[in-house]
CSV table of C-alpha atoms and ligand atoms in Angstrom, one decimal:
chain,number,residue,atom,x,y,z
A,1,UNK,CA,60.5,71.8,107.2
A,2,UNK,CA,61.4,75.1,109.1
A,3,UNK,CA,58.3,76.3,109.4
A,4,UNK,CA,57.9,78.3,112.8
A,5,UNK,CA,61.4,77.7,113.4
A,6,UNK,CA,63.1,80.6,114.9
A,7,UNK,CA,67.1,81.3,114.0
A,8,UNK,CA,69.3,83.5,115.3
A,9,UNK,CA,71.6,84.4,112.5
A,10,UNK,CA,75.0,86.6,114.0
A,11,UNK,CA,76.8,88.0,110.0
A,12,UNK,CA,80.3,87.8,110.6
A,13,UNK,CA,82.7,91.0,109.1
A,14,UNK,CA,83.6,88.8,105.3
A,15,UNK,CA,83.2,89.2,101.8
A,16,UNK,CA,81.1,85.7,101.9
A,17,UNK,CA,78.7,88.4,104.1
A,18,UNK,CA,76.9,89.1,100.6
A,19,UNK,CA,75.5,85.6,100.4
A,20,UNK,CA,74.1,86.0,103.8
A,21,UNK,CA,71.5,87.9,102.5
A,22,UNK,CA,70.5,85.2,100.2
A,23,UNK,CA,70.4,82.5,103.0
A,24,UNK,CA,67.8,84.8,104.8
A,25,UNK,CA,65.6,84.8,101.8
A,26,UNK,CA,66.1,81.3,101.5
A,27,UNK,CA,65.5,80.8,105.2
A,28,UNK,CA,62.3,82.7,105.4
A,29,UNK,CA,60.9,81.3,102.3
A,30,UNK,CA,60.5,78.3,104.0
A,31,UNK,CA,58.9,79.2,106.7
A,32,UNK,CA,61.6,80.2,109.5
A,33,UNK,CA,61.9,83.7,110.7
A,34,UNK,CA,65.4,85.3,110.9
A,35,UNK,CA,66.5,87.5,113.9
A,36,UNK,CA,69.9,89.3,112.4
A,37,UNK,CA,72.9,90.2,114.3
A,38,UNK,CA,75.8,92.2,112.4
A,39,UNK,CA,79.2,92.5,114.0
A,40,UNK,CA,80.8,96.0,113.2
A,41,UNK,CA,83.1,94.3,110.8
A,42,UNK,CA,79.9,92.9,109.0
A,43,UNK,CA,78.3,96.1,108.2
A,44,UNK,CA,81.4,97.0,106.2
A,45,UNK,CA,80.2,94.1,103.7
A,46,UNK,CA,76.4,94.4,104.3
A,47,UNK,CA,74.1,97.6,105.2
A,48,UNK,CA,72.2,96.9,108.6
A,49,UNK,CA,69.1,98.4,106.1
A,50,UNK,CA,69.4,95.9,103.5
A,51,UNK,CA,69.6,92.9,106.2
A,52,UNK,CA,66.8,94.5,108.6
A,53,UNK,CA,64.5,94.2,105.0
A,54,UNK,CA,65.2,91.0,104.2
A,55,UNK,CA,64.7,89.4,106.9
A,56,UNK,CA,61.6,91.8,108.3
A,57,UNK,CA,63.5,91.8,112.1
A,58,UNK,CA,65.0,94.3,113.7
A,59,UNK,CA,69.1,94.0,113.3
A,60,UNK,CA,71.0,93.6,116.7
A,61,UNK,CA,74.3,94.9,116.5
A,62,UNK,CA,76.0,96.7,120.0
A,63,UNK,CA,75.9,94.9,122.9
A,64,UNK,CA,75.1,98.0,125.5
A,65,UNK,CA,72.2,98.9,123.3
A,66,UNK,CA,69.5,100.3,126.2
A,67,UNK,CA,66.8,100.1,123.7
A,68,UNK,CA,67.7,96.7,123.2
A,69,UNK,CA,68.2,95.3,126.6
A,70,UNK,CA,64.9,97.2,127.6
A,71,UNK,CA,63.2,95.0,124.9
A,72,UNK,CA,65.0,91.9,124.8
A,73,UNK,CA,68.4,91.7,126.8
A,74,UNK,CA,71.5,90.0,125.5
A,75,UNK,CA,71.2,86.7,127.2
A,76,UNK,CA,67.8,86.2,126.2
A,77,UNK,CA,68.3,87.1,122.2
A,78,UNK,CA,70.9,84.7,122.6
A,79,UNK,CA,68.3,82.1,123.7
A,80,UNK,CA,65.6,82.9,121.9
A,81,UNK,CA,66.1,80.9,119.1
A,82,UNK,CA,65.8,77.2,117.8
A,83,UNK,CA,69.5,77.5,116.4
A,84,UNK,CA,72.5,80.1,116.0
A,85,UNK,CA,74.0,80.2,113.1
A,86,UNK,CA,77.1,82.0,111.9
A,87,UNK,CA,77.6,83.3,108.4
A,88,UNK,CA,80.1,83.9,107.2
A,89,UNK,CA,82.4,82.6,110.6
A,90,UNK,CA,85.2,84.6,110.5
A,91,UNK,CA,88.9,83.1,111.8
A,92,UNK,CA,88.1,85.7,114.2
A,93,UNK,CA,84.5,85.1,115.4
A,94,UNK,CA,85.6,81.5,116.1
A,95,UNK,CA,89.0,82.6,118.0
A,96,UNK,CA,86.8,84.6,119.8
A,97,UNK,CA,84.5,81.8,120.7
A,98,UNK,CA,86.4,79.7,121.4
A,99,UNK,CA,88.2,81.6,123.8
A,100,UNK,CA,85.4,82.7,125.1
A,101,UNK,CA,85.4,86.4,125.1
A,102,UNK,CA,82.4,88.5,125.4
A,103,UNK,CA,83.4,91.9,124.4
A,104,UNK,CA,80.7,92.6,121.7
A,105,UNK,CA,77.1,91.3,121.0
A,106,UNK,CA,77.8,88.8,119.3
A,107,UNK,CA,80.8,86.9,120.9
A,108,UNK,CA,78.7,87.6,123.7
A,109,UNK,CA,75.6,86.0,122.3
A,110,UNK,CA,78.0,82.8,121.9
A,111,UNK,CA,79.2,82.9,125.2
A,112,UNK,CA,75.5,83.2,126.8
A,113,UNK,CA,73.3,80.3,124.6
A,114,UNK,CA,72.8,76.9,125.6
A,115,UNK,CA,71.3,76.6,121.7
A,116,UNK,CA,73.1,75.0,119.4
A,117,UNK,CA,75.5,76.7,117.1
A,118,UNK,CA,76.3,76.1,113.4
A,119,UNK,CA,79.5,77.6,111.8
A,120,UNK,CA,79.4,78.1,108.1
A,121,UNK,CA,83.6,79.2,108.2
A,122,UNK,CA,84.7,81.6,105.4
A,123,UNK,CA,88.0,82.9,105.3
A,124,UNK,CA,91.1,82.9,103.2
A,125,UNK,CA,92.8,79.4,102.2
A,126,UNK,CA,95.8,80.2,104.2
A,127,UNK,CA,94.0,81.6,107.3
A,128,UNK,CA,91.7,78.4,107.3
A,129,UNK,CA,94.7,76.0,107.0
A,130,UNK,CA,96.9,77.9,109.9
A,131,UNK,CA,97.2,75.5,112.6
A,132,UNK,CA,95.4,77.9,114.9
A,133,UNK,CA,92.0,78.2,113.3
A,134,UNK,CA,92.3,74.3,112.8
A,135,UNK,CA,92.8,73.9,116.6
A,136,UNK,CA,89.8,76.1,116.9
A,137,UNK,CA,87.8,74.2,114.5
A,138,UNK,CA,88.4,71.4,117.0
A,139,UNK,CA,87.6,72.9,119.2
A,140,UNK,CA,84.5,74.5,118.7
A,141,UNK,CA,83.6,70.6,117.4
A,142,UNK,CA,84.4,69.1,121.1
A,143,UNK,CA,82.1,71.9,122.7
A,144,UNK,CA,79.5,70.8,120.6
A,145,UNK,CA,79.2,73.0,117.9
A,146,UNK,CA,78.6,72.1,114.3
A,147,UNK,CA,80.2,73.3,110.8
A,148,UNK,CA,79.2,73.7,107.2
A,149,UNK,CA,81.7,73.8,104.8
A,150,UNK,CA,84.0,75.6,104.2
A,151,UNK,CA,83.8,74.5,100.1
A,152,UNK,CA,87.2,74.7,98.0
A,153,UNK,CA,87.0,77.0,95.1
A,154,UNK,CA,88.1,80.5,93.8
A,155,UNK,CA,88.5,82.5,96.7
A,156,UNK,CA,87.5,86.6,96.3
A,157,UNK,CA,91.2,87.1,97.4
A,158,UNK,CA,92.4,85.3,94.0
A,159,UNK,CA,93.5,82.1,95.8
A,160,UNK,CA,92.4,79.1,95.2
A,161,UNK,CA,91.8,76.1,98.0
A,162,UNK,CA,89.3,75.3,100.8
A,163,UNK,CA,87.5,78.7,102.9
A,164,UNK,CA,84.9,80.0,100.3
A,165,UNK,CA,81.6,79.6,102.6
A,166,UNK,CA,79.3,77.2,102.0
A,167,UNK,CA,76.1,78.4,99.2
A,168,UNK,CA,73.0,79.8,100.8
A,169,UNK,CA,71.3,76.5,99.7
A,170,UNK,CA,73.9,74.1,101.8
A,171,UNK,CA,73.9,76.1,105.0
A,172,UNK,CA,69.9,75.7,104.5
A,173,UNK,CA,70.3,71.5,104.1
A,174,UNK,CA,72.7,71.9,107.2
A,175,UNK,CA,70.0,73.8,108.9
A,176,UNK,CA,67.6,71.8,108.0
A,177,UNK,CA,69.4,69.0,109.2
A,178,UNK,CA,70.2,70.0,112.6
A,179,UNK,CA,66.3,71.1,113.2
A,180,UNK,CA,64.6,68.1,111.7
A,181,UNK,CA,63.2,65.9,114.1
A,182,UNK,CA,63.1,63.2,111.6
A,183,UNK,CA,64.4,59.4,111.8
A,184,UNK,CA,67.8,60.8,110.7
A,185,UNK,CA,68.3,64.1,112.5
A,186,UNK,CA,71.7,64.6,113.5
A,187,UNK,CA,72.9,62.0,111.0
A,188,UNK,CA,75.4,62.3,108.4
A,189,UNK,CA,75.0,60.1,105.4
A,190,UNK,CA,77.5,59.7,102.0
A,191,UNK,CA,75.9,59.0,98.6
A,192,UNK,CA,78.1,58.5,95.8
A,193,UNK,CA,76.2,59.1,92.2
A,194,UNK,CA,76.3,59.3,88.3
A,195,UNK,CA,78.6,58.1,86.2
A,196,UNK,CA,82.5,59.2,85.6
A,197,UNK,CA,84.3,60.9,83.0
A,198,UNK,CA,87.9,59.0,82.5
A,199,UNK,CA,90.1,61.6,80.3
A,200,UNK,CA,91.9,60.6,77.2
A,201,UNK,CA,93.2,64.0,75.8
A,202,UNK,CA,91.6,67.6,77.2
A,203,UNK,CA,88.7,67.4,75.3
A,204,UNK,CA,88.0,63.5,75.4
A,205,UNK,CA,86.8,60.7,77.9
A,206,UNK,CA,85.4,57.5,78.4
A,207,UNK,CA,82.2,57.8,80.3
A,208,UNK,CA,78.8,55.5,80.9
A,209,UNK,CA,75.3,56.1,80.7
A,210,UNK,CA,74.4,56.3,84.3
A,211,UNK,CA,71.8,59.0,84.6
A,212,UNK,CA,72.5,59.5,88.3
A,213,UNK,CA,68.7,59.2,88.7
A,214,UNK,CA,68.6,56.9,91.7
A,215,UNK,CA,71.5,58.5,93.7
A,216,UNK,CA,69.8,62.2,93.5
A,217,UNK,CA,66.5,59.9,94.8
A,218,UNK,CA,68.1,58.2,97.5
A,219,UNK,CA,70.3,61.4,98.4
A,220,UNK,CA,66.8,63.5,98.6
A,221,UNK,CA,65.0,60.5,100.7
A,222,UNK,CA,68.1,60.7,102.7
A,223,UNK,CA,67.6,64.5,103.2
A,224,UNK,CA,63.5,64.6,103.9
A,225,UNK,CA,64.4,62.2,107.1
A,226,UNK,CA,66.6,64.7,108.0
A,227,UNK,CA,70.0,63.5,107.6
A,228,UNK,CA,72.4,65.9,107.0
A,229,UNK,CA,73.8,64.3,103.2
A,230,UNK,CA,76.8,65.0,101.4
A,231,UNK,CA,76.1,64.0,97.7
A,232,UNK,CA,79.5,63.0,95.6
A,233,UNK,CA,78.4,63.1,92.2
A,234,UNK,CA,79.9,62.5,88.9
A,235,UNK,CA,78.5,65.0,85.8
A,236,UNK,CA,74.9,63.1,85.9
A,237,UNK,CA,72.2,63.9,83.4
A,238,UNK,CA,69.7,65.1,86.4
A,239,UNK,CA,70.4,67.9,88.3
A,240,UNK,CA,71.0,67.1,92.7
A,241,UNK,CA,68.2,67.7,94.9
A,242,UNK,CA,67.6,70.7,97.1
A,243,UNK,CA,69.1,70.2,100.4
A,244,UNK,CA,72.3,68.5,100.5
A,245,UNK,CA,75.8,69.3,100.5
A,246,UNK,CA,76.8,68.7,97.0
A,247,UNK,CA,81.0,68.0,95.8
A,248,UNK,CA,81.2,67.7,91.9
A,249,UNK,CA,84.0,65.5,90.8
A,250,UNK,CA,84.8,63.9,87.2
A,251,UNK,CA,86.9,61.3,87.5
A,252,UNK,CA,87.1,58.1,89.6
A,253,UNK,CA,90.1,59.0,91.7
A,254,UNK,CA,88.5,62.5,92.2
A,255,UNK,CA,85.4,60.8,93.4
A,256,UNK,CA,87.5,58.9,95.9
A,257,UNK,CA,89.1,61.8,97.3
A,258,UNK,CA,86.2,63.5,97.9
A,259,UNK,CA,84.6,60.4,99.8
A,260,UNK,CA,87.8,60.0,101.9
A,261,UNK,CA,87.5,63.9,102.7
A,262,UNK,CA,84.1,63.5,103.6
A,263,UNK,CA,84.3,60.9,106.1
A,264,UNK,CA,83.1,60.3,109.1
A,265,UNK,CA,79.8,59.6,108.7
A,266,UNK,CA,77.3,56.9,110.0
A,267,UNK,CA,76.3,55.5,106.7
A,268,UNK,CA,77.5,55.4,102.8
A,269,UNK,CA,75.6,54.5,99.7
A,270,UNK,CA,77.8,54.0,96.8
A,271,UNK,CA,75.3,54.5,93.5
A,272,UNK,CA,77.6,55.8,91.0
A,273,UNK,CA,78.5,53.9,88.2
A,274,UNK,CA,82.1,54.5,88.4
A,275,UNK,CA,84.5,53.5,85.3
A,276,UNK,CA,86.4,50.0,86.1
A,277,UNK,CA,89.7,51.2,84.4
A,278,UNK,CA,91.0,54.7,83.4
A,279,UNK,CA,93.9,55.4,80.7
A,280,UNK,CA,96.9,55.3,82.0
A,281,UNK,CA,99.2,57.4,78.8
A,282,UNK,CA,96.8,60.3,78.7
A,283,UNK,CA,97.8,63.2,76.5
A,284,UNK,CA,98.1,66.4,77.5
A,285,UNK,CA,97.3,68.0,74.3
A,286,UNK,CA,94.8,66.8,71.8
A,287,UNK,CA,95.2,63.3,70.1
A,288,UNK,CA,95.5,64.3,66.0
A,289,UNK,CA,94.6,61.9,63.4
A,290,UNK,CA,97.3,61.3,60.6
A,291,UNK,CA,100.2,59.5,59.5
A,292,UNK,CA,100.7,57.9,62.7
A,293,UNK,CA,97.5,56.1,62.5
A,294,UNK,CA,95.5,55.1,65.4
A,295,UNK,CA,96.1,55.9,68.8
A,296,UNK,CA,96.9,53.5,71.0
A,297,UNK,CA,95.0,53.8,74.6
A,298,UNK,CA,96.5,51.6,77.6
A,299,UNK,CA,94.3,51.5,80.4
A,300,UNK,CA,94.8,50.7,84.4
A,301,UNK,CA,92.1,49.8,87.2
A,302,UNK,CA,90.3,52.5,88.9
A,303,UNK,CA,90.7,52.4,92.4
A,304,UNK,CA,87.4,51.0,94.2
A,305,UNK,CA,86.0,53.5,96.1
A,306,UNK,CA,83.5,51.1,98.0
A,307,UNK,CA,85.8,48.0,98.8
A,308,UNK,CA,88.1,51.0,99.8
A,309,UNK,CA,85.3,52.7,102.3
A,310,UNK,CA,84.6,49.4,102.9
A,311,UNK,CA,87.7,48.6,104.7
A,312,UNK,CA,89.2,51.8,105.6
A,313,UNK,CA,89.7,53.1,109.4
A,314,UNK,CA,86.9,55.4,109.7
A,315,UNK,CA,84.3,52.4,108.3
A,316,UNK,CA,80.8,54.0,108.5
A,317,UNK,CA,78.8,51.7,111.0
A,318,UNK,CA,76.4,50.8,107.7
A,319,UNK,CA,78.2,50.7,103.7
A,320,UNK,CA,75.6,50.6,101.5
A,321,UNK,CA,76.6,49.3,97.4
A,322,UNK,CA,75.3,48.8,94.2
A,323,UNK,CA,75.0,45.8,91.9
A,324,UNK,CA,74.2,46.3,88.7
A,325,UNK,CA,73.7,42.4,86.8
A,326,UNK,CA,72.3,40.9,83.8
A,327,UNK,CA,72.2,37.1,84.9
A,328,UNK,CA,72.7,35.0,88.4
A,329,UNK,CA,71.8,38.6,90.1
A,330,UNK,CA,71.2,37.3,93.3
A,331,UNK,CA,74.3,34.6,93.5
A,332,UNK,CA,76.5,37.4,91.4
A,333,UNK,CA,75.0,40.6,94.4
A,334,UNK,CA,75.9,38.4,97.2
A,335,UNK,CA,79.4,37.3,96.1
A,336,UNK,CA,80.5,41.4,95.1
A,337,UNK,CA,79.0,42.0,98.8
A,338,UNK,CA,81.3,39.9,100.4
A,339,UNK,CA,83.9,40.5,98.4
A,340,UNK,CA,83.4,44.6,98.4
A,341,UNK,CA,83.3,43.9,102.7
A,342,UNK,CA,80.0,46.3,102.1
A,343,UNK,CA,77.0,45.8,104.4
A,344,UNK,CA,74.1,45.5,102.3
A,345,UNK,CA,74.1,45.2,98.1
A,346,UNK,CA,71.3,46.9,96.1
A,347,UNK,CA,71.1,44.5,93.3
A,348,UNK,CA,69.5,44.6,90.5
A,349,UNK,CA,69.1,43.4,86.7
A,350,UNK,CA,69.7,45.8,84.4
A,351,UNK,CA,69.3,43.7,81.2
A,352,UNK,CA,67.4,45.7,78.2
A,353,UNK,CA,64.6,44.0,78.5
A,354,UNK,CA,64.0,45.3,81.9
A,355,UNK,CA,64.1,48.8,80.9
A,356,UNK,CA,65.5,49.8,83.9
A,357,UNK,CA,68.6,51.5,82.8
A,358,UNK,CA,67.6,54.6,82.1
A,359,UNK,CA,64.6,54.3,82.7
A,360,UNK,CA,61.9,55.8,85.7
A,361,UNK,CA,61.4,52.2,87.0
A,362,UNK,CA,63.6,50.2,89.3
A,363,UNK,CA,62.8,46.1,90.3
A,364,UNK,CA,65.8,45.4,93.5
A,365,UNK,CA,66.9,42.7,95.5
A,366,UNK,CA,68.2,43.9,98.9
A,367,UNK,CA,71.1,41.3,99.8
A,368,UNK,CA,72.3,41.7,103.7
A,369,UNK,CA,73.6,39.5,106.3
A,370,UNK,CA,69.8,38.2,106.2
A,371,UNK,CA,69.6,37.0,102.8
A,372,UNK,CA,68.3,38.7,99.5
A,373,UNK,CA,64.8,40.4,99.9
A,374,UNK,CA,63.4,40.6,96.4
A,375,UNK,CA,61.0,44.0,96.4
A,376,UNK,CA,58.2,44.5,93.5
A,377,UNK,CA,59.2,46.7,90.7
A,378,UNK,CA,58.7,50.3,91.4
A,379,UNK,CA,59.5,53.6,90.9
A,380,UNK,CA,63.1,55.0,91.7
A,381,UNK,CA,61.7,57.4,93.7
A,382,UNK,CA,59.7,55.0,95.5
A,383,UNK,CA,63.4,52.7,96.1
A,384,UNK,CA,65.0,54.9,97.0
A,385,UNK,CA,62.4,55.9,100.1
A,386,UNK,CA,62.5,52.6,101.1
A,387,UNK,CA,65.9,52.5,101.2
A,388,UNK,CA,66.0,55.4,103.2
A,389,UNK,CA,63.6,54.2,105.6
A,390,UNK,CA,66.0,50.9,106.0
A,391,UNK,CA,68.9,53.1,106.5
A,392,UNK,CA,66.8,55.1,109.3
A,393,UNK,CA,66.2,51.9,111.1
A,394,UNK,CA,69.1,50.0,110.8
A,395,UNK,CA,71.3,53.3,112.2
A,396,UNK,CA,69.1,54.3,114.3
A,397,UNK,CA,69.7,51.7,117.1
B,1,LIG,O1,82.1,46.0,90.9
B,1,LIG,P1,80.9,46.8,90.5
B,1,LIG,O2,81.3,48.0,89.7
B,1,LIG,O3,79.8,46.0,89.9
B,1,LIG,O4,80.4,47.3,91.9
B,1,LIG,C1,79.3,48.2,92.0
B,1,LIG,C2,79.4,48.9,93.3
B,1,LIG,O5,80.7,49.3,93.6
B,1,LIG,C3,78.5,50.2,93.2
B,1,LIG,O6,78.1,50.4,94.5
B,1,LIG,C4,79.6,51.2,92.8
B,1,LIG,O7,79.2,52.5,93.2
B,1,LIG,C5,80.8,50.7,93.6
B,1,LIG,N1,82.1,51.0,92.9
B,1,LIG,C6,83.0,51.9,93.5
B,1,LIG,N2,84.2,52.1,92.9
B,1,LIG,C7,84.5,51.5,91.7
B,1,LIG,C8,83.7,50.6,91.2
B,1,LIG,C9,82.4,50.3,91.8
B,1,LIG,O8,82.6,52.5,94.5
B,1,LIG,N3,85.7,51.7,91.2
C-alpha cells in the first residue's frame, strides 16, 4: 500500500530513536522510500551510518549544509515528500514546532511544508503529562497535524505510564492510514474483540470461548480501506492483524477504559464477547482447598461497554454491536439493538448445530433502522469485508 510513496522521516534526539531504524525497514519493505533527517540530539541515539544504510538515502542533518542546498534546498526536502513523519517526537521537537522556530533542519523542515505531519511522541511519563506538552499536543492537533501513540508501558527511564513511542508496526498502520486513498482514509474506527478473562484469585478466571476470529477480520477489512483502526482486544486465540493500533486488555472494565480512552472516532464495532458478570470478593492470594470446603464466588454485572459507547458524549456517528443468539435471532437482535441505543446489530445464531462458533464460517443478519438483512453463510473473512464495505458507505456521506 505504500508503494512509490515517498516519506520524509525527521529522528528526533530519544532513546525510542532505536526503533526508528526498524520503522525504516518496515517502511521500505513495503514499497516506500525513506529520506532520513537526524537532529543533533538524534545521532546521540542512532549513527547517521547505520540510518543512511537502512534506509539507502542520504541523511540530512545541518540546515546550512552548501552541499545540501546546492542539491536539494531546505524548503524543497521539506516538500518533497508524500508525508513527514517524526520518530521519536521529542517534548522538544514539538515545543519547537509549535512555536514555530526554525533554528535547525529539522524545526525548519516543519516550519517550511505544506505536507502533512505525523507525530509518533516519545518522552518520559511526566514530561508527556506536563501541562505544557499537552497544550502542545493540542496544538499541533488544531494546525492539522496528526499523532500516534504515545503507548503506556515500561518506560527506559524505569517509570511506568503513557510516552513509550508507538512500535514500528503502528506508526506503519498510522502511515498507512494517512496515505491510503481508500473509502476510509482519514477515518478512525474502534473494534472491540475476543473474549475476557474475569479474575477469581492471581492465577484464576472465568473466561469464554470467543476466538476473536471475526474482530481481527473486521479490524484487518477495516485497515485494507484505509481506516486508521484501534483494535481493543481481550487475550484471543488468533493473533491481531498487521496494521492497526493494537491495546491488550483482560478484563471487562479494562476493556472499557481503553474504549473510553480511545474515543473519538467515527465508527465502533463492539465483537468481543465480553463476560456479563465478574466476581466481586476476589482474593488476592490463591484460593486453597481444605477444611473450609468450597469457595464461595459472588458475582456483580460487568459494566456494558456498548450500551455505554452507545450513549456517552463523544457517540461515534455509527455504533456497530454484536448478537450472538440461539432462537428468535432476528426478534431477540432487534430488541438488544434498541435497547443497547447501538446503530446496527450483527446477529447471528450461534447454536451447535450451526457450527459457527468457533468455527471459519459465519451465516449474519444485519438489523438497522431498515430492517434485518439476512446475508448467505460465508466465510468470516468474507463478513467481515462486507461489513467494512457498509461501514465505508454509511460514514462516508
Ligand atoms: O448483551 P449481549 O452480550 O448479547 O450483547 C452483545 C453485544 O454487546 C456485543 O456487541 C458485545 O461486544 C457487546 N457487549 C459489551 N459489553 C458487555 C456485554 C456485551 O460491549 N458487557
Amino acid at each position: 500500500m505504500l508503494a512509490q510513496k515517498r516519506i520524509l522521516l525527521i529522528i528526533g534526539g530519544g532513546i525510542a530513536a532505536y526503533k526508528s531504524l526498524d520503522l525504516i525497514r518496515k517502511l521500505r519493505e513495503r514499497g516506500a522510500s525513506v529520506t532520513p533527517v537526524l537532529t543533533k540530539a538524534a545521532t546521540e541515539f542512532v549513527t547517521p551510518m547505520s540510518v543512511s544504510a537502512l534506509a539507502a538515502s542520504k541523511v540530512y542533518q545541518e540546515l546550512f549544509d552548501l552541499t545540501d542546498e546546492a542539491e536539494m534546498g531546505h524548503i524543497e526536502l521539506s516538500r518533497a515528500a508524500d508525508l513527514i513523519v517524526v520518530a521519536p517526537a521529542t517534548a522538544d521537537l514539538m515545543a519547537k514546532a509549535v512555536a514555530g522556530h526554525a533554528n535547525d533542519l529539522a524545526s525548519t523542515l516543519l516550519l517550511a511544508t505544506d505536507t502533512e505531519i505525523l507525530y509518533a511522541p516519545s518522552m518520559n511519563v511526566r514530561m508527556w503529562e506536563h501541562a505544557a506538552t499537552q497544550r502542545n499536543v493540542a496544538q499541533l492537533k488544531r494546525d492539522g497535524a496528526a499523532l500516534v501513540g504515545p503507548n503506556e508501558g515500561d518506560m527506559a527511564c524505569g517509570e511506568f505510564g503513557p510516552g513509550r513511542m508507538s512500535e514500528p508496526l503502528e506508526i506503519v498502520a498510522a502511515i498507512e492510514a494517512k496515505l491510503s486513498d481508500g473509502p476510509l482514509a482519514g477515518r478512525r474506527v474502534l473494534v472491540t474483540s475476543g473474549p475476557t478473562h474475569e479474575p477469581i484469585d492471581p492465577v484464576r478466571y472465568i473466561a469464554n470461548r470467543s476466538s476473536g476470529a471475526q474482530g481481527t477480520a473486521i479490524a484487518a477489512a477495516l485497515a485494507s480501506l484505509g481506516a486508521e483502526v484501534v483494535f481493543v482486544t481481550g487475550p484471543a486465540d488468533v493473533p491481531p492483524p498487521d496494521g492497526v493500533h493494537v491495546v491488550k486488555v483482560q478484563s471487562a472494565r479494562e476493556m472499557l477504559e481503553a474504549v473510553e480512552s480511545s474515543l473519538p472516532v467515527d465508527a465502533a464495532v463492539f465483537a468481543a464477547a465480553v463476560a456479563d458478570w465478574r466476581v466481586s470478593n476476589t482474593s488476592s492470594s490463591k484460593m486453597k482447598k481444605g477444611a473450609q470446603g468450597l469457595p464461595e464466588l459472588n458475582f456483580v454485572e460487568n459494566p456494558d461497554i456498548l450500551a455505554s459507547v452507545s450513549g456517552h458524549a463523544m457517540r461515534p456517528n455509527l455504533v456497530v454491536g454484536f448478537a450472538a443468539e440461539t432462537d428468535d435471532v432476528v426478534e431477540n437482535a432487534t430488541a438488544k439493538r434498541k435497547r443497547k441505543g447501538c446503530d446496527w446489530i450483527v446477529a447471528n445464531d450461534v447454536s451447535p448445530e450451526t457450527g459457527i462458533m468457533g468455527g471459519d464460517e459465519n451465516a449474519v443478519v444485519l438489523i438497522s433502522d431498515r430492517g434485518a438483512e439476512t446475508w448467505p453463510r460465508m466465510g468470516k473473512t468474507e463478513v467481515a469485508a462486507r461489513l467494512a464495505q457498509n461501514i465505508a458507505s454509511a460514514i462516508a456521506d
